[in-house]
Coordinates of C-alpha atoms in Angstrom, one line a residue:
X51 CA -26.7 -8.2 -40.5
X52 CA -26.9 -10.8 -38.2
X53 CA -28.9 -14.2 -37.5
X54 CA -32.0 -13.9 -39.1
X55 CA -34.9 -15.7 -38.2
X56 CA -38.8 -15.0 -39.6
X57 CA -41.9 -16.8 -39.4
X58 CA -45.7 -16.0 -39.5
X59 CA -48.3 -15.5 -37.0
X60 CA -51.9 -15.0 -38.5
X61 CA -50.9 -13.1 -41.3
X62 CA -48.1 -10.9 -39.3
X63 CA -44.6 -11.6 -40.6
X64 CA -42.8 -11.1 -37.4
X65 CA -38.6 -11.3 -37.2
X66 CA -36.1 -11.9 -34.5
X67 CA -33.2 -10.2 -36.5
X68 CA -30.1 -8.4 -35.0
X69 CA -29.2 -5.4 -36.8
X70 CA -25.8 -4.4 -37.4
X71 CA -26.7 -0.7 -37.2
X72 CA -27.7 1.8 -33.9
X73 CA -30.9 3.5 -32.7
X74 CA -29.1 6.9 -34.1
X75 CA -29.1 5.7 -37.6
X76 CA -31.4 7.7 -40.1
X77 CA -33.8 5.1 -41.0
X78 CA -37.3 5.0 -40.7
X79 CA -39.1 7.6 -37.7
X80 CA -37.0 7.2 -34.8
X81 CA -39.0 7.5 -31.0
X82 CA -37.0 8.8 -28.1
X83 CA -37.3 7.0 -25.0
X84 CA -38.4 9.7 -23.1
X85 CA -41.0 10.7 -25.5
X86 CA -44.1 11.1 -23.8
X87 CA -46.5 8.9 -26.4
X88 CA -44.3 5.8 -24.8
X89 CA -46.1 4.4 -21.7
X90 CA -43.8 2.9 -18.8
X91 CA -44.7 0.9 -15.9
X92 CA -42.9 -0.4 -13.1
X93 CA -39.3 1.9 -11.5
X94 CA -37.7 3.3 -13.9
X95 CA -34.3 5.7 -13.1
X96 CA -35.5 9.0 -15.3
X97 CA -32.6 11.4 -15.8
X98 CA -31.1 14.5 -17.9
X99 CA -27.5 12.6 -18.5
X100 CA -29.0 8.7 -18.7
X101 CA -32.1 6.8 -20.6
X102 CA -34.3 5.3 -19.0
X103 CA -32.4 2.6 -16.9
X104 CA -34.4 0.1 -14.2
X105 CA -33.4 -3.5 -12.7
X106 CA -36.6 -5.2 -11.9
X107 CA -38.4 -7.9 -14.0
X108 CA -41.8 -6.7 -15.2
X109 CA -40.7 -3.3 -15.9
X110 CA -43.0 -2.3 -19.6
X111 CA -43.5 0.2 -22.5
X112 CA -46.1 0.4 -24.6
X113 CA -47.0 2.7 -27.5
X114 CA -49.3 2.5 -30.0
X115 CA -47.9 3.2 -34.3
X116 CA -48.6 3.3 -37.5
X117 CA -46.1 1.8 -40.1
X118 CA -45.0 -1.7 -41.7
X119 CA -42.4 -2.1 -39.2
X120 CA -41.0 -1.6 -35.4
X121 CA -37.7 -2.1 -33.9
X122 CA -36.7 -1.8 -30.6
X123 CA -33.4 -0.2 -28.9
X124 CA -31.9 -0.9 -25.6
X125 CA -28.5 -1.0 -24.3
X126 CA -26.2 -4.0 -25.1
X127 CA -26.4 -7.3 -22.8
X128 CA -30.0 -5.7 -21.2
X129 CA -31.5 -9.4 -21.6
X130 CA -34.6 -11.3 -22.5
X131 CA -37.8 -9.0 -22.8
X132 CA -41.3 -10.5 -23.9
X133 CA -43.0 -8.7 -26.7
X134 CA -46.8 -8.7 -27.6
X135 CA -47.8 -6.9 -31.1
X136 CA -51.4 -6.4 -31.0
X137 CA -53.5 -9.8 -29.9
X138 CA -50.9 -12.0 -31.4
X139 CA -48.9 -14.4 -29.1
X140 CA -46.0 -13.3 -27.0
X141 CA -42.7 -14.2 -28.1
X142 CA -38.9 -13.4 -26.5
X143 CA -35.8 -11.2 -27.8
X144 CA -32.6 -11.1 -25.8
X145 CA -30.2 -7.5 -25.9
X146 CA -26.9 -9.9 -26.0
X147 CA -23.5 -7.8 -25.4
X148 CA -23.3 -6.9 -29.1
X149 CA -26.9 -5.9 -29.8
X150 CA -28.4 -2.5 -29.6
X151 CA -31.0 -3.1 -31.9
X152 CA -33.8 -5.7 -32.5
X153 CA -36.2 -5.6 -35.6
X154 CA -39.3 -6.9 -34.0
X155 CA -41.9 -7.1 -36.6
X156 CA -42.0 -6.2 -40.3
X157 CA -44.8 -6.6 -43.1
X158 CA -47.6 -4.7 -40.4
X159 CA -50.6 -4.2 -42.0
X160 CA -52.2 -0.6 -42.6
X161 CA -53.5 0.6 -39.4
X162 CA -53.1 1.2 -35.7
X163 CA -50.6 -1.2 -33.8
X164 CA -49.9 -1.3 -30.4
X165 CA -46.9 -2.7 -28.9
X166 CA -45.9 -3.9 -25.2
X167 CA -42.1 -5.2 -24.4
X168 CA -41.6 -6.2 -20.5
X169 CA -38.6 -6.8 -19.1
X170 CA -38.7 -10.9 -18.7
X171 CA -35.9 -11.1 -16.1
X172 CA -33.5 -9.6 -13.3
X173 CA -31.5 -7.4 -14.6
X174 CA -29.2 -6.1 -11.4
X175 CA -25.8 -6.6 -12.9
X176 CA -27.2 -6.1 -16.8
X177 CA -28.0 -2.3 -16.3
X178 CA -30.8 -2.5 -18.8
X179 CA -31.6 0.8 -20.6
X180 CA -34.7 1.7 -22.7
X181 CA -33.1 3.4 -26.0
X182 CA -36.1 3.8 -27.9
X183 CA -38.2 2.3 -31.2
X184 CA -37.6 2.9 -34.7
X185 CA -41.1 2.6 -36.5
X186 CA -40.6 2.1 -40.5
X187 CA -42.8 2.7 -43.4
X188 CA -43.9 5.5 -45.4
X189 CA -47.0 6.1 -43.2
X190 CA -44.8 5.8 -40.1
X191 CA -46.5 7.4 -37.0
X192 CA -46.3 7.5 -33.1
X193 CA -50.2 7.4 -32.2
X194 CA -51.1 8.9 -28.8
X195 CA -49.9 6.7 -25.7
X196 CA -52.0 4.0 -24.5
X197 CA -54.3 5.3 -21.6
X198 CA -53.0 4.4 -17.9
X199 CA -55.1 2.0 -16.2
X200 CA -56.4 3.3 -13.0
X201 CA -55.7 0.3 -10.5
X202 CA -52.6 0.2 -9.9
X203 CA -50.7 -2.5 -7.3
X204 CA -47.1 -3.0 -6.1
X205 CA -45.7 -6.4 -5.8
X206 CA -43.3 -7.3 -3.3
X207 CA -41.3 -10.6 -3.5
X208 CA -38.5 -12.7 -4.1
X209 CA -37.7 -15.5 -7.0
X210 CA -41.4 -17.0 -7.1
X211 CA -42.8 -12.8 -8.0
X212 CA -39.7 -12.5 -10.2
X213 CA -40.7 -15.6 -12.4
X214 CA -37.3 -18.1 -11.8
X215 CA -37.4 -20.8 -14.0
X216 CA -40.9 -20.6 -15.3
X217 CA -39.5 -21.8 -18.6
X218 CA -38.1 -24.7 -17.5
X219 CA -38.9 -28.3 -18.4
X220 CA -38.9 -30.1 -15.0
X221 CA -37.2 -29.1 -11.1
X222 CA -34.0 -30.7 -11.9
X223 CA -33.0 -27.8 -14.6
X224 CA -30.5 -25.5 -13.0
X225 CA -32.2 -21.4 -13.2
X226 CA -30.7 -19.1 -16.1
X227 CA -32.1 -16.5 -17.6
X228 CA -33.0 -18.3 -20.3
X229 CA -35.6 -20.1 -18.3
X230 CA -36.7 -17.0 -16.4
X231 CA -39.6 -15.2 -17.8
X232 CA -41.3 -12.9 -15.3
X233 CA -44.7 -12.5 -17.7
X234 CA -45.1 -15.9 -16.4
X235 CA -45.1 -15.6 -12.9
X236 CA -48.6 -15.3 -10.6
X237 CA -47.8 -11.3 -10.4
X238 CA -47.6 -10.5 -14.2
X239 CA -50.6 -12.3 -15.0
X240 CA -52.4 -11.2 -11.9
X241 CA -52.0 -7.6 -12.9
X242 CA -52.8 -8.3 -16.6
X243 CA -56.0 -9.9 -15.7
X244 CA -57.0 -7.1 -13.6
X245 CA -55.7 -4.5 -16.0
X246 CA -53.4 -2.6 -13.5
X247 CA -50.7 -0.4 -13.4
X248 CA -48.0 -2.3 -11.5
X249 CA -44.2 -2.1 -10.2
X250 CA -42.6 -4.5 -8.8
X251 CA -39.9 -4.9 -6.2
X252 CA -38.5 -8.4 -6.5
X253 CA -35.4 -10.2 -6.4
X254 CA -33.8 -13.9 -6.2
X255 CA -33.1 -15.1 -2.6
X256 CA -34.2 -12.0 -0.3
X257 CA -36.0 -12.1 2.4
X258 CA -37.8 -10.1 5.0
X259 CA -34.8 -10.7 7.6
X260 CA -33.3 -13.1 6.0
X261 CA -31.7 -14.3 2.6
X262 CA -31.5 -17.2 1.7
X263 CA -29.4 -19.7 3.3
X264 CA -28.1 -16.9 5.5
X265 CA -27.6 -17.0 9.0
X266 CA -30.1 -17.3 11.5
X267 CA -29.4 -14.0 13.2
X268 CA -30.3 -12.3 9.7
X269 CA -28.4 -10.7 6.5
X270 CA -29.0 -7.1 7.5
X271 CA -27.5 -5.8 4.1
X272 CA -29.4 -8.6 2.1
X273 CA -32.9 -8.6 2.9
X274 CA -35.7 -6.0 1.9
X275 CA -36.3 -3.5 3.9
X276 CA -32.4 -2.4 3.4
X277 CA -33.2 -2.4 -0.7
X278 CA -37.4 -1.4 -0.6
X279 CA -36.5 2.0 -1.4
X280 CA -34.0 2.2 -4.2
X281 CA -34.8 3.1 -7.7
X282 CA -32.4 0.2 -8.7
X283 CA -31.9 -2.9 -6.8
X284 CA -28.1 -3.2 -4.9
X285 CA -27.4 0.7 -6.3
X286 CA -28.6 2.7 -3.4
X287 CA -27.9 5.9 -5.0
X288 CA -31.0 6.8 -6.1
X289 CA -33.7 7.0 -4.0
X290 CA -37.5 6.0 -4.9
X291 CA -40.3 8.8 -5.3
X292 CA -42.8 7.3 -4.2
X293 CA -45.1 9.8 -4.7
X294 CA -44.5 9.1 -8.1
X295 CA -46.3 5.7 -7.8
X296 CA -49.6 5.4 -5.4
X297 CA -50.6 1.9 -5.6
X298 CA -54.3 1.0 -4.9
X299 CA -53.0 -3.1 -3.2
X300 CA -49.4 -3.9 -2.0
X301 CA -48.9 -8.0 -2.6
X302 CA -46.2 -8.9 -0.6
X303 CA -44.5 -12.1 -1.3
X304 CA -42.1 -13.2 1.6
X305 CA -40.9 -15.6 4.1
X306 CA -39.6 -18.7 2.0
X307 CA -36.6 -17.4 1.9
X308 CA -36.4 -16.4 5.6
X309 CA -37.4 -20.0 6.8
X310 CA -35.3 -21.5 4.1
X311 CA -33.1 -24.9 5.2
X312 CA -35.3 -24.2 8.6
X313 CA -32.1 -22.2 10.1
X314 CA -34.6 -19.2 10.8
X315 CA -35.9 -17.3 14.0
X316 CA -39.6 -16.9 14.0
X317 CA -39.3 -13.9 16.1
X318 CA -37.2 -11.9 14.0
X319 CA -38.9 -12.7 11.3
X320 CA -42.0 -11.2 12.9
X321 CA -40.1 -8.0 14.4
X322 CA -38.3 -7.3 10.8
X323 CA -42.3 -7.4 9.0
X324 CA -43.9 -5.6 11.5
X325 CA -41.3 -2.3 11.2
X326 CA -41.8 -3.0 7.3
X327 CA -45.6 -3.1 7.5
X328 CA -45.1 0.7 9.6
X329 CA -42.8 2.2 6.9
X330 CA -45.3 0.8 4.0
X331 CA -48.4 2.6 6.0
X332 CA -46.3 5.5 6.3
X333 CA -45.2 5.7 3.3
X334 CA -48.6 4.3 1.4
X335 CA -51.3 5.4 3.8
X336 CA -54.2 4.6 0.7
X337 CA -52.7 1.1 0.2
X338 CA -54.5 -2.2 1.1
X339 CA -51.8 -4.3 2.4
X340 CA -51.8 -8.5 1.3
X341 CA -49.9 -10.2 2.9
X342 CA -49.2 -13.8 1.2
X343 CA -47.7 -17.1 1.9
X344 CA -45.8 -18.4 -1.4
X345 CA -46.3 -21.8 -3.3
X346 CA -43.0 -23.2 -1.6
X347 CA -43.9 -22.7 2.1
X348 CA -44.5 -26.3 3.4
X349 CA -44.8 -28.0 6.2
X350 CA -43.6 -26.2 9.8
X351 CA -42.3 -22.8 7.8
X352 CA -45.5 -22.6 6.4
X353 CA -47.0 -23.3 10.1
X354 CA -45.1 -20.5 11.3
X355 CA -45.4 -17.7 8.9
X356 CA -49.0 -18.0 8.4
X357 CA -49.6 -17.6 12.3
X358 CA -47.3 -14.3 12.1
X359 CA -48.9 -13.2 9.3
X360 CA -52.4 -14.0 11.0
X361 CA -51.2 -11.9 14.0
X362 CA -49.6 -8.8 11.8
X363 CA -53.1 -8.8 9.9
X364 CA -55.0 -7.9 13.1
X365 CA -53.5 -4.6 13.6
X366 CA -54.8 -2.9 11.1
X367 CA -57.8 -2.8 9.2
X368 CA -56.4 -2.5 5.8
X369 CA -54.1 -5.6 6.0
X370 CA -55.3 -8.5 4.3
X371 CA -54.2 -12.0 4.3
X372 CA -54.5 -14.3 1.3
X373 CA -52.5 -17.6 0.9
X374 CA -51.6 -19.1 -2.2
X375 CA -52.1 -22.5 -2.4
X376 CA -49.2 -25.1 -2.0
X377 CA -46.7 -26.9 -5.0
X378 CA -47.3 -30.1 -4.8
X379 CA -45.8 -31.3 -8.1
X380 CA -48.9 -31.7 -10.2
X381 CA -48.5 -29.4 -12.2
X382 CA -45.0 -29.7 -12.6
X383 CA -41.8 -28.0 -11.5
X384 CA -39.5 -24.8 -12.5
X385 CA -35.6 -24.5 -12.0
X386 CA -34.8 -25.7 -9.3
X387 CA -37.9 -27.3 -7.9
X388 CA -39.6 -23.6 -8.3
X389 CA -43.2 -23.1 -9.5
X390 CA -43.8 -24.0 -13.0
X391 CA -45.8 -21.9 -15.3
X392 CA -48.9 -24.0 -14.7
X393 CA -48.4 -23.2 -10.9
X394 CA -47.6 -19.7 -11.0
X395 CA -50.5 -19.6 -13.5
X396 CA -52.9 -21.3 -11.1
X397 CA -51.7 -19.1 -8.4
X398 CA -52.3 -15.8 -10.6
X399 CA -56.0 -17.0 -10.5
X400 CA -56.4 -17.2 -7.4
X401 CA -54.5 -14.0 -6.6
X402 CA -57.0 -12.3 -9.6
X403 CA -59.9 -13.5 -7.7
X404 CA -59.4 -12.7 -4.1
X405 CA -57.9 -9.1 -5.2
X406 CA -61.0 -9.1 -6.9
X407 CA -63.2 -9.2 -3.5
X408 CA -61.0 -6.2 -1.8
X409 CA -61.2 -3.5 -5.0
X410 CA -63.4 -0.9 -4.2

């Protein structure tokens, strides 16, 4: 058995412990990943020869159980997920290389549990695979799935929707996954507050024409209208349904990095969104559209995508425009001068409240 920490959390013993065993072990009632009482959100690869495999933060199960105890299985090195058993407080596990099992509580009380585990990072180059739960006890049970909320939104963005370095203390702290914890971030909480089903389609440093600190012609293999429609971000070998997700609102989260070092063309900028705003409509024709302006748009970048956005907004009647309001350092800093947890949580309000105004 390995490191083994415990402590208690309003009567729930909860544990942190790596087990030295598998999944497949007989021990305890063992729940497939693709059994049908689990609840997923967000794009998850579903297949006859794989688990359930996804790359992008914010990706969730739920289930609800009866027993004294619930591990979790995933694939080796899939990373940091943040787990909430019932109302208690959140608290993070990481899948290193050498763990395929984490016992996340133990000592449950009689009674229903629920549990929710969302993936807290980017996992592109982890190849992060749901394996299952392992419920202990002798009343061990699977209960029937929690329902499916009916709103549902899609979330578009780069590092600010994928959470970078909330966790950190201040803007000089260099970004690791350690500090990145996507249930932080002004998406997670905006969809939690509003109760919604929600993918999201986020990465580090893309942009709409243009990554970051990429030339100012455009990245045209690096930017997201070249990755919008892959199961699995960078692996463009399996295509998105997207019938398989109809989301009510589509947030979308761009231009920082398309401005970035001010090396960018306005113009392109506005020519790459508008043919992205087309295949959206085509592809989404019930979605509202919002567009935003991000917490790290200052000064003539923030000028200059707000007018395009203004402009884009005009031709059609369900495109909205919403800006969230500015970093100033107040409230503190992320990794690398990104939005703390106080700003991405002041931002999630706002978000929750306009959204509010547009639901029908």
């Amino acid at each position: 058995m390995g490191t083994f920490h415990k402590f208690k959390i309003s009567g729930l013993v909860t544990a942190l412990c790596v087990l030295a065993v598998s999944c497949s072990d007989n021990r305890g009632l063992r729940v497939a990943p693709d059994n049908p009482d689990i609840l997923y959100m967000g794009r998850i690869l579903f297949s006859d020869s794989l688990p359930p495999t996804f790359t992008y933060p914010g990706t969730t199960a739920m289930l609800n159980f009866e027993g004294s105890s619930i591990e979790m299985c995933a694939s080796p090195g899939s990373g940091q997920f943040m787990v909430e058993i019932d109302s208690l407080a959140p608290f993070k596990i990481n899948f290193t290389p050498s763990d395929s099992v984490i016992l996340l509580a133990d000592s449950l009380s009689e009674g229903p549990h629920s549990l929710r585990v969302a993936y807290a990072i980017e996992g592109w180059e982890k190849h992060p695979e749901f394996h299952g739960f392992i419920i202990g006890g002798d009343n061990a049970a699977l209960l029937p799935a929690p329902e499916r909320p009916e709103l549902r939104i899609e979330f578009i963005g780069n590092s600010i929707t994928c959470g970078y370095g909330t966790e950190a203390d201040n803007g000089s702290v260099r970004y690791s996954y350690d500090n990145q914890n996507h249930t932080l971030s002004y998406a997670y909480l905006t969809a939690r507050a509003l109760d919604a089903d929600f993918n999201v389609v986020a990465r580090s440093g893309i942009g709409m024409y243009r990554s970051y600190n990429g030339p100012r012609e455009g990245t045209p293999d690096e930017r997201m209208p070249g990755e919008y429609d892959r199961t699995l971000i960078y692996n463009p070998a399996h295509y998105w349904n997207h019938l398989s997700f109809r989301p009510d609102i589509i947030c979308i989260n761009l231009g920082t990095n398309d401005t970035s070092l001010g090396n960018y063309d306005i113009e392109a900028f506005e020519l790459a969104y508008k043919k992205f705003l087309v295949h959206l409509r085509t592809l989404q024709p019930q979605a509202k559209i919002v567009m935003l302006t991000g917490p790290m748009l200052h000064g003539e970048a923030l000028k200059d995508v707000t007018e395009v956005l203004d402009r884009l907004a005009e031709t059609d009647d369900h495109y909205y425009r919403f800006d969230l309001s500015e970093q100033t350092g107040e409230l503190g800093y992320g990794a690398d001068h990104h939005p703390s947890a106080a700003q991405a949580a002041r931002n999630g309000e706002e978000l929750t409240a306009y959204l509010r105004t547009i639901i029908d």
